[in-house]
PDB file of C-alpha atoms in Angstrom:
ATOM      1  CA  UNK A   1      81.057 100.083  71.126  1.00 51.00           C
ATOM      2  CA  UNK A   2      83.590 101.176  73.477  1.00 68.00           C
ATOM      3  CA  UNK A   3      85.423  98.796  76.018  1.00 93.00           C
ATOM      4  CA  UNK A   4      84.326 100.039  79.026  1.00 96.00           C
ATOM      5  CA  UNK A   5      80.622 101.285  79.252  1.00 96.00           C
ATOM      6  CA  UNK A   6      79.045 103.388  82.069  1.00 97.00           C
ATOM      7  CA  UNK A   7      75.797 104.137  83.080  1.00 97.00           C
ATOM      8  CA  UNK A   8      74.550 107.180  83.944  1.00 97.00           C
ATOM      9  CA  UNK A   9      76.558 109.689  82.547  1.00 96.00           C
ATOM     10  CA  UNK A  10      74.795 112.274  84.718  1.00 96.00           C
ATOM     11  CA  UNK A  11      73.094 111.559  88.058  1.00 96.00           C
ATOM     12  CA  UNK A  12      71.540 113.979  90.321  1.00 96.00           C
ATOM     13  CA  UNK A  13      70.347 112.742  93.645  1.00 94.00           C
ATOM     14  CA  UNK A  14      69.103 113.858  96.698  1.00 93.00           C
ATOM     15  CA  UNK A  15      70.481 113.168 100.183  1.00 91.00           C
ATOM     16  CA  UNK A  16      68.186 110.529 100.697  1.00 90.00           C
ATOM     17  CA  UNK A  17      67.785 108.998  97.887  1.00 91.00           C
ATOM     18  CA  UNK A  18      68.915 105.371  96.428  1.00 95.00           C
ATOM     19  CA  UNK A  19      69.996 104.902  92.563  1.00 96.00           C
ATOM     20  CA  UNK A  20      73.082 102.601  91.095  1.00 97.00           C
ATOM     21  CA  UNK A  21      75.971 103.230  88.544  1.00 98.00           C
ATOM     22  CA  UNK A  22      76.431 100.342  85.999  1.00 98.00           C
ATOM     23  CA  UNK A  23      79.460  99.229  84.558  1.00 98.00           C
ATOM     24  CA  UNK A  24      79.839  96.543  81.934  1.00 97.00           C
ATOM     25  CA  UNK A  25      83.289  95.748  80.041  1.00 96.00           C
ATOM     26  CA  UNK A  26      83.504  94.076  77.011  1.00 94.00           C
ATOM     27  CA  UNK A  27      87.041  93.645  76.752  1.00 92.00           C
ATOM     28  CA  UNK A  28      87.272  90.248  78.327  1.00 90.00           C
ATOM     29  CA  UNK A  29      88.895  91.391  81.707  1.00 89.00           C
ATOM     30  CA  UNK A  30      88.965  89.227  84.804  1.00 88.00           C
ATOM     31  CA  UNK A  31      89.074  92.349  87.281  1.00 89.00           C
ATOM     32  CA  UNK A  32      86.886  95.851  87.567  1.00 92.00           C
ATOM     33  CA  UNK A  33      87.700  98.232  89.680  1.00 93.00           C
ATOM     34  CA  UNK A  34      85.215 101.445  90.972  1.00 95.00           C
ATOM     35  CA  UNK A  35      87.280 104.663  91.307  1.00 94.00           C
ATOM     36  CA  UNK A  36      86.597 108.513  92.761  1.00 95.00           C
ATOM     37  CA  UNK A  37      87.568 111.493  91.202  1.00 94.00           C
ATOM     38  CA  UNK A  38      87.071 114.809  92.709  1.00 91.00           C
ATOM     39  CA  UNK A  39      88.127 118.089  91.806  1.00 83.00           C
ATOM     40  CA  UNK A  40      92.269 119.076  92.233  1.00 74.00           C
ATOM     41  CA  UNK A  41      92.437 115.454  94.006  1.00 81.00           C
ATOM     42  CA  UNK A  42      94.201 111.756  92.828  1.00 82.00           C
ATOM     43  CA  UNK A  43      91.827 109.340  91.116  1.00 89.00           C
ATOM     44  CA  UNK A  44      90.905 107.608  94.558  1.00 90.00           C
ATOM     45  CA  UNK A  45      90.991 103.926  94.153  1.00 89.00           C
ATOM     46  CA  UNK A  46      87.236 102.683  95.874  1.00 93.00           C
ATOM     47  CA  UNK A  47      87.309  98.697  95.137  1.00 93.00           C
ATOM     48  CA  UNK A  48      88.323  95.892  93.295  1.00 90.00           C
ATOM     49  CA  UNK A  49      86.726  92.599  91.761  1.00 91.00           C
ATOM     50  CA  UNK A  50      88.679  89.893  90.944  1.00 86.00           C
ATOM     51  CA  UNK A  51      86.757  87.041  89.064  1.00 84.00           C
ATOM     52  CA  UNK A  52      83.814  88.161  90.647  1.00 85.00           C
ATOM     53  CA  UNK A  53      85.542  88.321  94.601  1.00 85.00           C
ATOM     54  CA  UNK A  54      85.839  91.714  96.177  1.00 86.00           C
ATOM     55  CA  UNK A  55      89.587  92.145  96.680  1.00 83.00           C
ATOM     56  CA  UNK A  56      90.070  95.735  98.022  1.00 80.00           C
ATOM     57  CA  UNK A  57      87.896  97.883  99.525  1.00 82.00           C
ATOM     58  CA  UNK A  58      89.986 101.419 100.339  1.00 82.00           C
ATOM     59  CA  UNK A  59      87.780 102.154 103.450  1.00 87.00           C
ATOM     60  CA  UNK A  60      85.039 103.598 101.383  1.00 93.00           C
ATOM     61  CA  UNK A  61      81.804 104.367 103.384  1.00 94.00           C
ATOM     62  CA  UNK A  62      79.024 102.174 103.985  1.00 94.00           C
ATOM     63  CA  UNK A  63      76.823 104.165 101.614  1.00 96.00           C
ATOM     64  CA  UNK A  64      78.913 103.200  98.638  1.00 97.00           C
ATOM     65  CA  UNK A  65      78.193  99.375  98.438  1.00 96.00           C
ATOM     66  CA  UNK A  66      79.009  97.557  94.947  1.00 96.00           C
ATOM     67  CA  UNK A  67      77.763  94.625  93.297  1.00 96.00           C
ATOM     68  CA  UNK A  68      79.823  92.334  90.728  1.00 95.00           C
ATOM     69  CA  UNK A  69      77.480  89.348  89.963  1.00 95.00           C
ATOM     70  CA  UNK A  70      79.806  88.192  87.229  1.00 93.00           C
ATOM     71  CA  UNK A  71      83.368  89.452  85.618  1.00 90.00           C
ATOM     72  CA  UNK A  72      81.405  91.772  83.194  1.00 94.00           C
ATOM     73  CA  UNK A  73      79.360  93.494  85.142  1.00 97.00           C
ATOM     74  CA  UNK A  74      79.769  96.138  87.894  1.00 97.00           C
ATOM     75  CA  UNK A  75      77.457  98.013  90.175  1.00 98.00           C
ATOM     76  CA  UNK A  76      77.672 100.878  92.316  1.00 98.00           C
ATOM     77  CA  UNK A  77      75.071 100.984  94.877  1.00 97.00           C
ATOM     78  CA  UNK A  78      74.404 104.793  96.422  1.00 97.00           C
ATOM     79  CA  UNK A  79      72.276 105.508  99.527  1.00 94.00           C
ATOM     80  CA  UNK A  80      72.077 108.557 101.784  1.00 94.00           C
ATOM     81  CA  UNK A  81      75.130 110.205  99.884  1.00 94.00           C
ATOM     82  CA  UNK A  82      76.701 113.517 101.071  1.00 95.00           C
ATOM     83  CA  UNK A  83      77.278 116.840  99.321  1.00 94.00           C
ATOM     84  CA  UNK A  84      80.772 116.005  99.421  1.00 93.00           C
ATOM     85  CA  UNK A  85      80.350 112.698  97.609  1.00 95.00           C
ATOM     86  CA  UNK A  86      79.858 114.995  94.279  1.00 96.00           C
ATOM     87  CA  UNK A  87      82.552 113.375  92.098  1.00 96.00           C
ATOM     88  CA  UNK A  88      83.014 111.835  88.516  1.00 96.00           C
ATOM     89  CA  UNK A  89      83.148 108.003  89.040  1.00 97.00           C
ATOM     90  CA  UNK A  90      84.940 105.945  87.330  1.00 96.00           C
ATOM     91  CA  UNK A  91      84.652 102.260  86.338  1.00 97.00           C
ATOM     92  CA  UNK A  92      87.597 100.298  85.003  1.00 94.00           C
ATOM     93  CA  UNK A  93      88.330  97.023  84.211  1.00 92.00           C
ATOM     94  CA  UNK A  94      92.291  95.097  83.444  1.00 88.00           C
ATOM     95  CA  UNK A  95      93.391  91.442  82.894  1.00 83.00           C
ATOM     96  CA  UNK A  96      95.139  91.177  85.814  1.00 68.00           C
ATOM     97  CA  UNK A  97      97.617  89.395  87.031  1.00 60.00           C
ATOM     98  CA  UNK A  98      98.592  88.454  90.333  1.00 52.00           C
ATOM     99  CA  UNK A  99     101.944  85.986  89.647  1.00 52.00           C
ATOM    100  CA  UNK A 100     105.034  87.958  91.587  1.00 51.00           C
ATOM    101  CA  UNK A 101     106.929  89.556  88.434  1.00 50.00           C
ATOM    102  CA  UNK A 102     104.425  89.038  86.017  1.00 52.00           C
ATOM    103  CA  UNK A 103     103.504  92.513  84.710  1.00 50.00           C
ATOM    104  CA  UNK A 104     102.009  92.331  81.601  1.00 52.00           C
ATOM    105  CA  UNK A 105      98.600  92.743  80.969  1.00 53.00           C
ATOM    106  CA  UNK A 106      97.510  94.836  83.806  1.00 69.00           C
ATOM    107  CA  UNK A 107      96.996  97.653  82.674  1.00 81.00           C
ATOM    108  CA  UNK A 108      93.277  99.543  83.467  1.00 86.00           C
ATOM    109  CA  UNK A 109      91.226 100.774  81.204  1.00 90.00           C
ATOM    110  CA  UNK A 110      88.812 102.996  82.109  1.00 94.00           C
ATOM    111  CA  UNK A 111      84.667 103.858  81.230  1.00 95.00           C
ATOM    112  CA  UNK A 112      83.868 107.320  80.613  1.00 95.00           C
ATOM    113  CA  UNK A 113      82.561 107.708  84.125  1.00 96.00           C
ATOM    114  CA  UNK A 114      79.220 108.726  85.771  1.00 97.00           C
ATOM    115  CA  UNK A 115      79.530 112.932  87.303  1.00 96.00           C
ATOM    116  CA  UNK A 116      77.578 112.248  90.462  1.00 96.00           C
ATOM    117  CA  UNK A 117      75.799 116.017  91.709  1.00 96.00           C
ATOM    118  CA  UNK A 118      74.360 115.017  95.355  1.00 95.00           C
ATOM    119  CA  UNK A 119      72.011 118.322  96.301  1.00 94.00           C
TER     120      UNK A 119
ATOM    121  CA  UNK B   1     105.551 112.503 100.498  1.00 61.00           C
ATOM    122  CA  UNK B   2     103.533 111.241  97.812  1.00 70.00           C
ATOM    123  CA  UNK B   3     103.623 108.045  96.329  1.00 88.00           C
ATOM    124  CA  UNK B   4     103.496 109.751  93.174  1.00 92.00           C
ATOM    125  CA  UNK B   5     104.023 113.079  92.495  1.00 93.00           C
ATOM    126  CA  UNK B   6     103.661 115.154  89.757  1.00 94.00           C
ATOM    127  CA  UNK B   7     103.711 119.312  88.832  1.00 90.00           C
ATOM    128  CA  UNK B   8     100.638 120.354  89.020  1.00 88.00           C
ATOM    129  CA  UNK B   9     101.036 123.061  86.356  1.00 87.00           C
ATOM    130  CA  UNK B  10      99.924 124.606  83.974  1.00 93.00           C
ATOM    131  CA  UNK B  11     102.809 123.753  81.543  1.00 96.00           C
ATOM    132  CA  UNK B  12     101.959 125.892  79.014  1.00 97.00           C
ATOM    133  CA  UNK B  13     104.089 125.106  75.659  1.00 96.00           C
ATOM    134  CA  UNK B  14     104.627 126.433  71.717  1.00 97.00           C
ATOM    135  CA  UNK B  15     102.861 125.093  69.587  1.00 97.00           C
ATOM    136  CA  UNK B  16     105.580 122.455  67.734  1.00 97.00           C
ATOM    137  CA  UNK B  17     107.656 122.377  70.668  1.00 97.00           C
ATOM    138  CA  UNK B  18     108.721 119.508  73.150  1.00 97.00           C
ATOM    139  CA  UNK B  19     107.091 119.288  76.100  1.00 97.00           C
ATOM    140  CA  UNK B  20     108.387 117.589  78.884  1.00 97.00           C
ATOM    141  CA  UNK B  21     106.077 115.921  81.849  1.00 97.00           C
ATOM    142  CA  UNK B  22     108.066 114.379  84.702  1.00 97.00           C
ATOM    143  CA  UNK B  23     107.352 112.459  87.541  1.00 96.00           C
ATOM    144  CA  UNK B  24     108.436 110.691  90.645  1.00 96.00           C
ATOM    145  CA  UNK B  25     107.478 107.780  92.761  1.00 95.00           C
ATOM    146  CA  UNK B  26     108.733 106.705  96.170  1.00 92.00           C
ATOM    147  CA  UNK B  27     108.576 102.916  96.275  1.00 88.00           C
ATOM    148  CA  UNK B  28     111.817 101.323  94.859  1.00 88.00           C
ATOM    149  CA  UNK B  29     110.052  98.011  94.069  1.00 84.00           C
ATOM    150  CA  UNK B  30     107.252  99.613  91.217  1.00 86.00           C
ATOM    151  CA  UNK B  31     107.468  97.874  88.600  1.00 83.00           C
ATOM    152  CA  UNK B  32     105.781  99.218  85.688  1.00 87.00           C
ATOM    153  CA  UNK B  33     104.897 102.847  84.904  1.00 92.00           C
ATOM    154  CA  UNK B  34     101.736 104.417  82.713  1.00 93.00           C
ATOM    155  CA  UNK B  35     101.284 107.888  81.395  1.00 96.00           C
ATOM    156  CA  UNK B  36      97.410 108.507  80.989  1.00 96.00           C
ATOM    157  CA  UNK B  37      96.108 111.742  79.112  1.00 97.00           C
ATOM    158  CA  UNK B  38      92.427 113.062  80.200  1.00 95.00           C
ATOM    159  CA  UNK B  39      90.575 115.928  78.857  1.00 95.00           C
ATOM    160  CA  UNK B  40      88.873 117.962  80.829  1.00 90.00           C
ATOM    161  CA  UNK B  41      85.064 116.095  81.598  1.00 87.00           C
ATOM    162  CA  UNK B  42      86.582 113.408  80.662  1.00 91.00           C
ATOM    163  CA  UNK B  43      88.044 109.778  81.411  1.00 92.00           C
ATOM    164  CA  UNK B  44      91.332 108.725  81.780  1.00 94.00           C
ATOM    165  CA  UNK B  45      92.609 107.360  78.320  1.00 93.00           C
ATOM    166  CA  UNK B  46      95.695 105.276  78.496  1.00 92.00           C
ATOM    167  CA  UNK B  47      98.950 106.908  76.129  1.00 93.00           C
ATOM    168  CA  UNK B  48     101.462 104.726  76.756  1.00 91.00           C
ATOM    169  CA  UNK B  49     103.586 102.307  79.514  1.00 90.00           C
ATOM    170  CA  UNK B  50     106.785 101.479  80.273  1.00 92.00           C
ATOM    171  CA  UNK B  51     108.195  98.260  82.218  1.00 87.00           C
ATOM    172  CA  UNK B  52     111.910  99.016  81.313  1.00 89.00           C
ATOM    173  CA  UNK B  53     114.934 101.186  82.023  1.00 93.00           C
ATOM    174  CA  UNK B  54     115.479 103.781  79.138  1.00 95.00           C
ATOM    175  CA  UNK B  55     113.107 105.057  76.495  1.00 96.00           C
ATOM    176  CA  UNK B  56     109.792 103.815  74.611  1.00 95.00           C
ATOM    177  CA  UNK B  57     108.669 105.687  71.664  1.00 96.00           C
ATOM    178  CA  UNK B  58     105.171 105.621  69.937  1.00 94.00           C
ATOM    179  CA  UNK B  59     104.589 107.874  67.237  1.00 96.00           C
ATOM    180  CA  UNK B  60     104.839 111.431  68.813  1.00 97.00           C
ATOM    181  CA  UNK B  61     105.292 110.378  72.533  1.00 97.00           C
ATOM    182  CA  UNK B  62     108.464 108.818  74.026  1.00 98.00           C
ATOM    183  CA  UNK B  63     108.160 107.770  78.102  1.00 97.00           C
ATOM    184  CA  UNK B  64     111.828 107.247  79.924  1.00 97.00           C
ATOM    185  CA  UNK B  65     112.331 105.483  82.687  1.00 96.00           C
ATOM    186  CA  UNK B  66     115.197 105.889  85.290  1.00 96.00           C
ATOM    187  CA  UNK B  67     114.729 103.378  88.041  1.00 93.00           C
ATOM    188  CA  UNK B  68     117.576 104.577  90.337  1.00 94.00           C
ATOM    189  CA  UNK B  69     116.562 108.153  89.891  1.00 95.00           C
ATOM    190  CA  UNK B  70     113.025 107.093  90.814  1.00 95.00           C
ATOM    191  CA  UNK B  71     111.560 108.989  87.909  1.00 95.00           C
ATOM    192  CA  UNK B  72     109.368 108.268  84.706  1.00 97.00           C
ATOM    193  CA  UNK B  73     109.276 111.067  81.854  1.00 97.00           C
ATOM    194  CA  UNK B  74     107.056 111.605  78.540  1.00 98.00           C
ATOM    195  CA  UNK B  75     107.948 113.583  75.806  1.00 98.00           C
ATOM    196  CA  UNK B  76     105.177 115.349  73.444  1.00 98.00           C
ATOM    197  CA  UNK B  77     107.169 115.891  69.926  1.00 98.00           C
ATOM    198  CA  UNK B  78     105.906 118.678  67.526  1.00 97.00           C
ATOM    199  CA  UNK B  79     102.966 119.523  70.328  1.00 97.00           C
ATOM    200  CA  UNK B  80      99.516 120.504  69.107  1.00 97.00           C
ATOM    201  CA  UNK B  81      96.682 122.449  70.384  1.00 96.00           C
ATOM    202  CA  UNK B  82      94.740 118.383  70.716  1.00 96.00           C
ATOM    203  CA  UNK B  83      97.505 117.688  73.552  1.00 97.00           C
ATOM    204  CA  UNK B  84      96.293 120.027  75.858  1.00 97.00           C
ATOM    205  CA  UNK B  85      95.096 118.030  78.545  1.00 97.00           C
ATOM    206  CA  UNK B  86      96.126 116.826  82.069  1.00 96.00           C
ATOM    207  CA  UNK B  87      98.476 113.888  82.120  1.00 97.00           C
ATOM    208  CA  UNK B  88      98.424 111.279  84.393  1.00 96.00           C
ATOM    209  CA  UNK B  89     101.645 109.326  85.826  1.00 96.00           C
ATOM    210  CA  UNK B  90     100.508 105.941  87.398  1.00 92.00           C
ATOM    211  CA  UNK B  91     102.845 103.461  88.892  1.00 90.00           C
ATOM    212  CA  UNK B  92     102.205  99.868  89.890  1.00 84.00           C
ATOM    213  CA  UNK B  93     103.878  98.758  92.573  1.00 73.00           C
ATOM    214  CA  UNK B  94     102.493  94.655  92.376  1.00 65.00           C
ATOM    215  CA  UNK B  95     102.232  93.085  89.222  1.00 55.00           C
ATOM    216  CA  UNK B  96      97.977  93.323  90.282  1.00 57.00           C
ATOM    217  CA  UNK B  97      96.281  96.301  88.593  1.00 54.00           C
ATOM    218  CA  UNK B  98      94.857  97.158  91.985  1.00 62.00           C
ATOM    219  CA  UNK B  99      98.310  98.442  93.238  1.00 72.00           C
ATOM    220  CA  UNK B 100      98.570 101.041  90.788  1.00 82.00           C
ATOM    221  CA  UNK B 101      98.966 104.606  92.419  1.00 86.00           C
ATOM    222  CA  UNK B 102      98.033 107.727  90.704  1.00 90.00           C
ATOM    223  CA  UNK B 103      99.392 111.408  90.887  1.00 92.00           C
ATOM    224  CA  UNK B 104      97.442 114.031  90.854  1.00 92.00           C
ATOM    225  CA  UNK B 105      98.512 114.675  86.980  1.00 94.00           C
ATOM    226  CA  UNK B 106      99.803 117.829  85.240  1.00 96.00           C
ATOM    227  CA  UNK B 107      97.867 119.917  83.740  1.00 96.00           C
ATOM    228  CA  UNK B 108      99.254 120.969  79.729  1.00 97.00           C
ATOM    229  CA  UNK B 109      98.259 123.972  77.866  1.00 97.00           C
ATOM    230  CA  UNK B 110      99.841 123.999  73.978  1.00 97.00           C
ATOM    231  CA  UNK B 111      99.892 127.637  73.038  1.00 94.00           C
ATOM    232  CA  UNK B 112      98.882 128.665  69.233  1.00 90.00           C
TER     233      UNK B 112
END
């Protein structure tokens, strides 16, 4: 069983419809993290959970809304998507920490993401 | 300018060759430094990272870091066909995973 485990692999949704992504880590982690990647572009950093607390949010869209009802467990709620919002999305989780200097153990691992065709 | 900034590519390389992926990053302060390697369709998978001035080797792959210069390298000893794949530089400019920054990778092509 891998680390990081995403569900769907493949969506295909309509403008108007409503469906989730699931993530679930098994690698102990305190934080998950949602991420965007389209084509030729940066992985796009979406949000953050820390212990369960939404710590970033990178000015994503209302129609992206996630869910994190406990450190294992990650949603990705979808509504009224755009074309555009086509992407590979990618769920991650780290131990993080957040103690000035203190760099070990945050490093992300990632899920093998969900490619997300909006027609 | 980026935050992080990488070649874009194609580095296309000999088989059994070095190859050589570079990259940059603009905030002084970043503290540690990641190479990832993804295949095409697929996720991110993490290689190696650095926290220190100088070099880190693991098995094929070294990563060098130059903090003055600003820069973060990693090496691909006796490259095979398997390594072709775009290559991620991340930097983390916090000591919280949700400061990490990503370029836009580089994309290698080891030639038979």
């Amino acid at each position: 069983e891998t680390g990081v485990t995403q569900t769907p692999r493949h969506l295909v949704m309509g403008m108007t419809n409503k469906k989730s992504l699931k993530c679930e880590q098994h690698l102990g982690h305190n934080a998950m993290y949602w991420y965007k990647q389209s084509a030729k572009k940066p992985l796009e950093l979406m949000f953050v959970y820390n212990f369960k607390e939404q710590t970033e949010n990178n000015s994503v869209p209302s129609r992206f809304s996630p869910e994190c009802p406990n450190s294992s467990h990650l949603f990705l709620h979808l509504h009224t998507l755009q074309p555009e919002d086509s992407a590979l999305y990618l769920c991650a989780s780290s131990q993080d920490r957040v103690d000035p200097g203190q760099v070990v153990g945050n490093t992300i691992y990632f899920g093998e993401g969900s490619w997300l065709t909006v027609v | 300018q980026k935050e992080v900034e990488q070649n874009s590519g194609p580095l296309s390389v000999p088989e059994g060759a070095i190859a050589s992926l570079n990259c940059t990053y603009s905030d002084r302060g970043s503290q540690s430094f990641f190479w990832y390697r993804q295949y095409s369709g697929k996720s991110p998978e993490l290689i190696m990272f650095i926290y220190s001035n100088g070099d880190k080797e693991d098995g094929r792959f070294t990563a060098q870091l130059n903090k003055a210069s600003q820069y973060v390298s990693l090496l691909i000893r006796d490259s095979q066909p398997s390594d072709s794949a775009t290559y991620l530089c991340a930097v983390n400019q916090y000591s919280s995973a949700s400061k990490i920054i990503f370029g836009s990778g580089t994309r290698l092509s080891i030639r038979p």
